[in-house]
Short mmCIF file of C-alpha atoms in Angstrom, two decimals:
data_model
loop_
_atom_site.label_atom_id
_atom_site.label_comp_id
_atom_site.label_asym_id
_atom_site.label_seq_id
_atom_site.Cartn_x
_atom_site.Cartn_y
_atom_site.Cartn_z
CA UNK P 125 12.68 -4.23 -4.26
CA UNK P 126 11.93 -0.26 -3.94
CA UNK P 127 10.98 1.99 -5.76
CA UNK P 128 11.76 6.34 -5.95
CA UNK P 129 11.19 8.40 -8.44
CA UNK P 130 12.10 12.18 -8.76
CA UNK P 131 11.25 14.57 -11.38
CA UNK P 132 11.99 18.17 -11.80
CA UNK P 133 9.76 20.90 -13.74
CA UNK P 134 9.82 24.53 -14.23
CA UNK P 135 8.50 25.61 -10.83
CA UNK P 136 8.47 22.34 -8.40
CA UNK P 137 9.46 19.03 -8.25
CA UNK P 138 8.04 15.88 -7.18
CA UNK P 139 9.05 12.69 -5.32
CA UNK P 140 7.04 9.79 -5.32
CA UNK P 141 8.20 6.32 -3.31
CA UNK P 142 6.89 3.14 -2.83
CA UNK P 143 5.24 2.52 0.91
CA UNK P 144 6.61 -0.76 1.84
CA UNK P 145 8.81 -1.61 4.61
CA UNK P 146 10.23 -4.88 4.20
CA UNK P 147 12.74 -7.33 6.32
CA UNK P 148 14.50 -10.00 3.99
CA UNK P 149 11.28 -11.54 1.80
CA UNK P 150 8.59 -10.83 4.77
CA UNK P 151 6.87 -7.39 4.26
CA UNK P 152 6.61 -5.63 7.60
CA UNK P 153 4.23 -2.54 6.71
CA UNK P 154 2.34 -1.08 3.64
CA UNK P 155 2.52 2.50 4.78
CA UNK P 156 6.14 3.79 5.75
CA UNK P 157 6.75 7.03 4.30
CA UNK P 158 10.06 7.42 2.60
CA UNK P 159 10.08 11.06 1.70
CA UNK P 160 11.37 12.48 4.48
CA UNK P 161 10.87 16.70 5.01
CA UNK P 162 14.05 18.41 5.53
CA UNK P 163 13.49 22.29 5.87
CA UNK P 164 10.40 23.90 4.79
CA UNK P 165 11.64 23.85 0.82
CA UNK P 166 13.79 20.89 1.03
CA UNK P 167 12.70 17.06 1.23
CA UNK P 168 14.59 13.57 0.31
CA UNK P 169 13.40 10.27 -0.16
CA UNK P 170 15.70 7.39 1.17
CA UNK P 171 15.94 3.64 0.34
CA UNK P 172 17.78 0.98 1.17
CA UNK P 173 18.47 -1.34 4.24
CA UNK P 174 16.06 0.00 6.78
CA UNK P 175 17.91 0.82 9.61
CA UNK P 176 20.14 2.72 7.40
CA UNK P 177 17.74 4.79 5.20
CA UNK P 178 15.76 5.68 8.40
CA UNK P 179 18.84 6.69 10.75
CA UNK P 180 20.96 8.51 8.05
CA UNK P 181 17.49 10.88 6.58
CA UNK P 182 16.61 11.30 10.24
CA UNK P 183 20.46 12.73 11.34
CA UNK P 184 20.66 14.70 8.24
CA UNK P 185 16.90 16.38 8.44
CA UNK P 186 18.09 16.87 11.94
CA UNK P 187 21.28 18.43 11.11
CA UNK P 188 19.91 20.78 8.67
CA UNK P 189 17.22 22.01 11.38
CA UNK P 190 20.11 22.68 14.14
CA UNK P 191 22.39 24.71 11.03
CA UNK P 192 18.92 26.58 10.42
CA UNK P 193 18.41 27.50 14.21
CA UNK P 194 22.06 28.56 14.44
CA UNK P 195 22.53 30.27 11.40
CA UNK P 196 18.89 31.72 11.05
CA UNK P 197 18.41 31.01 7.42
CA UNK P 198 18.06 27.23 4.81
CA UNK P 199 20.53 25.62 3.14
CA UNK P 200 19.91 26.08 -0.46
CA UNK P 201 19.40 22.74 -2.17
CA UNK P 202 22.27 22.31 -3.73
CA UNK P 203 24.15 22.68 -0.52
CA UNK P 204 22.17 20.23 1.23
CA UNK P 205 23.05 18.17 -1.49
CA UNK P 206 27.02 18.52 -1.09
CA UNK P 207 26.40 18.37 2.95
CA UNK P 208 24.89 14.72 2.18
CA UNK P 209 27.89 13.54 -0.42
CA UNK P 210 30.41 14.99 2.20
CA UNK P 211 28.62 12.57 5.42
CA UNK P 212 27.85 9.63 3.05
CA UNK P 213 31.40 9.81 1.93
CA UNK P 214 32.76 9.87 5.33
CA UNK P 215 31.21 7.08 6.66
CA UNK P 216 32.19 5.32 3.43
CA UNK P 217 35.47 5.42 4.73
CA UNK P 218 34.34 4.30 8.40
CA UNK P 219 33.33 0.89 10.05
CA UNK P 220 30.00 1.87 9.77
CA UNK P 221 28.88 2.52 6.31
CA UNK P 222 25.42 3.55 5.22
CA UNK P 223 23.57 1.27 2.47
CA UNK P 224 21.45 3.87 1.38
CA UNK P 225 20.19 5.39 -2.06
CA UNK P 226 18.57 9.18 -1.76
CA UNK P 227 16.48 11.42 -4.12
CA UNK P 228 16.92 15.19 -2.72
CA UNK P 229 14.87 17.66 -4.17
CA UNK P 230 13.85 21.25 -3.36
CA UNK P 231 13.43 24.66 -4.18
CA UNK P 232 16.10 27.31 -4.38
CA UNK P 233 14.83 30.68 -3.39
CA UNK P 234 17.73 32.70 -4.38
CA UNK P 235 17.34 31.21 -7.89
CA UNK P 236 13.48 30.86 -7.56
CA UNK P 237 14.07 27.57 -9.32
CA UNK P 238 13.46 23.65 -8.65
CA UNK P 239 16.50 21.28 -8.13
CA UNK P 240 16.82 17.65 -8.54
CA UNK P 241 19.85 15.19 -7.33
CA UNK P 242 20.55 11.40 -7.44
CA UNK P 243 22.57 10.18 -5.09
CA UNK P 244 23.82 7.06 -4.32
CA UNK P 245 25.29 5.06 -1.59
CA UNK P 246 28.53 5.29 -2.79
CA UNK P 247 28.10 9.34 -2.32
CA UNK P 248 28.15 9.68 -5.87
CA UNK P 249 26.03 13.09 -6.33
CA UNK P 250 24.57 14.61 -10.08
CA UNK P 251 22.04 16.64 -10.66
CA UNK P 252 19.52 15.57 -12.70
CA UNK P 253 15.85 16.53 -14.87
CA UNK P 254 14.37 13.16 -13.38
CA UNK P 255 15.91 10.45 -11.68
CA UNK P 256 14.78 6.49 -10.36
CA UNK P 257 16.14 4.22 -7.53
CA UNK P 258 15.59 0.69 -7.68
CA UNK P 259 14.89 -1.61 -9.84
CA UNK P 260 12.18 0.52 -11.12
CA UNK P 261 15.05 2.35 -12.73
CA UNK P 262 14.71 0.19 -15.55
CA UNK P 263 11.11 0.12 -16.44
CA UNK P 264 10.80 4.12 -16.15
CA UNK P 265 13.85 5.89 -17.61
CA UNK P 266 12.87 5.08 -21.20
CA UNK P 267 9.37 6.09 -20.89
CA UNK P 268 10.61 9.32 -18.94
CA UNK P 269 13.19 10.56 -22.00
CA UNK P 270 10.22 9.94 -23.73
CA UNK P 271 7.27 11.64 -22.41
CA UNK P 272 8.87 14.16 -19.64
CA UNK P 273 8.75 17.83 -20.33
CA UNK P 274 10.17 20.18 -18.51
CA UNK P 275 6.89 22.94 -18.70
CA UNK P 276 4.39 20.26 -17.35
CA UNK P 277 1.84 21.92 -15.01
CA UNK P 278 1.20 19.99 -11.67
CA UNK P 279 -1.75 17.91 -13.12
CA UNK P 280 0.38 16.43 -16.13
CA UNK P 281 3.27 15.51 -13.74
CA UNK P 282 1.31 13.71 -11.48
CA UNK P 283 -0.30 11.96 -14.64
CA UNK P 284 3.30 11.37 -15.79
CA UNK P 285 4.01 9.82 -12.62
CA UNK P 286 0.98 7.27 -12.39
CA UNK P 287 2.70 6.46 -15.89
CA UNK P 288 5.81 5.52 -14.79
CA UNK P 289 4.40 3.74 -11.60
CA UNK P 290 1.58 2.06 -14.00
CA UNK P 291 5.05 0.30 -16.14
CA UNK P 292 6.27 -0.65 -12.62
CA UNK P 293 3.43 -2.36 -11.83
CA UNK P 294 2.76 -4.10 -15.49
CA UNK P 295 6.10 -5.24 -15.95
CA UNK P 296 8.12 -5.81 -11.99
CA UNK P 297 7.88 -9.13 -10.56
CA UNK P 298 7.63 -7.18 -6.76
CA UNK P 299 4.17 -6.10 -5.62
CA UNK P 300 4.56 -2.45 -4.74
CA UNK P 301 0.89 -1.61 -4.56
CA UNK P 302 0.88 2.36 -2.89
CA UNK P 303 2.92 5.44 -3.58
CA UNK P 304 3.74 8.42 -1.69
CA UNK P 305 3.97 11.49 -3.36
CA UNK P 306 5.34 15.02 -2.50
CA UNK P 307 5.81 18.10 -4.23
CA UNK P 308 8.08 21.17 -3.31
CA UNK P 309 7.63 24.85 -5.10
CA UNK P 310 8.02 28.06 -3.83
CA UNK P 311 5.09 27.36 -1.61
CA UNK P 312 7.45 24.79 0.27
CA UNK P 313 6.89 20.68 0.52
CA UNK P 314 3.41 19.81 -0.11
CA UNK P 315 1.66 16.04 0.65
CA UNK P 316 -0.44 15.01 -2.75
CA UNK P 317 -3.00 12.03 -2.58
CA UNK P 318 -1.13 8.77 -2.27
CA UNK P 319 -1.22 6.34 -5.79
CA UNK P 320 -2.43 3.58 -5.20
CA UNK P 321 -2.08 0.89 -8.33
CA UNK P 322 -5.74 -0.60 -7.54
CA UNK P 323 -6.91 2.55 -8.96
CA UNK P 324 -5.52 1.74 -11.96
CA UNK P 325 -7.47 0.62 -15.26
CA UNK P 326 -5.73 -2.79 -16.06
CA UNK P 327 -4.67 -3.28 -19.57
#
């Protein structure tokens, strides 16, 4: 019953992800932020059960700040990436599991270039153009291999994400009425107005 999208352009990225918190079929709060910020060019959203999404985002932004303080410089993204297959993995393999599905993006400074990963709860890591969690998956992926281009300035990809949340709300049987949304460029992770589907024009 969540929703993250990720998409991937030239020069940044975005994340957008729904704002709900919920507990079984009771929703708890209508403003949790799921994009969590893990190093000044680095951020990942996180869904799943609660308690998992929350506590694994929070130990690995907080494990990416200590290696930064000891090392003195960021983990590129795709390393970050590989550092969260390699935990999610190993507590695959524990007692204690985490249920969670992530959406890392960030920008590589080296390589003065965006990356994108999906990642799953199974630790199953690809990079990736765009890519959904949730059932939202299946209402957005078509429309994305249809309209997404990779040279979009900031305006159209923002316009490209109301799209996709715009099918989400025509066509889901859940009510996920507000959207976070956060870019990351060279500039480093950047908050954009929320989306809010009341805003929207219905058709």
């Amino acid at each position: 019953m969540e929703a993250s999208i990720g998409i991937k352009f030239n020069d940044f990225a975005l994340i957008a992800s729904d704002s709900q918190a919920v507990f079984s079929v009771l929703v708890v709060k209508h403003d949790c932020d799921k994009i969590y910020k893990l190093n000044d060019h680095l951020m990942m959203s996180a869904g799943g059960e609660p308690g998992d999404a929350v506590q694994f985002a929070e130990f690995i932004a907080k494990n990416i700040q200590l290696f930064r303080m000891r090392s003195g410089f960021e983990l590129a993204p795709k390393h970050a990436a590989t550092y969260v297959q390699r935990n999610l993995a190993d507590y695959l393999r524990s007692r204690t599991p985490y249920q969670t599905n992530l959406i890392l993006a960030g920008y590589d400074k080296d390589t003065k270039t965006p990356e994108l990963y999906w990642i799953d709860y199974l630790a199953t890591v690809c990079e990736v153009p765009y890519a959904v969690h949730g059932y939202a998956q299946i209402f957005t992926l078509g429309l994305l291999d249809k309209d997404y281009r990779p040279d979009m300035n900031e305006e159209e990809a923002v316009e490209l994400m109301k799209s996709c949340i715009k099918q989400i709300d025509k066509r889901f049987l859940g009510s996920l009425q507000n959207f976070h949304i956060k870019k990351v460029d060279a500039n480093g992770v950047t908050v954009l107005p929320p989306i809010s589907v009341k805003d929207f024009v219905k058709e």
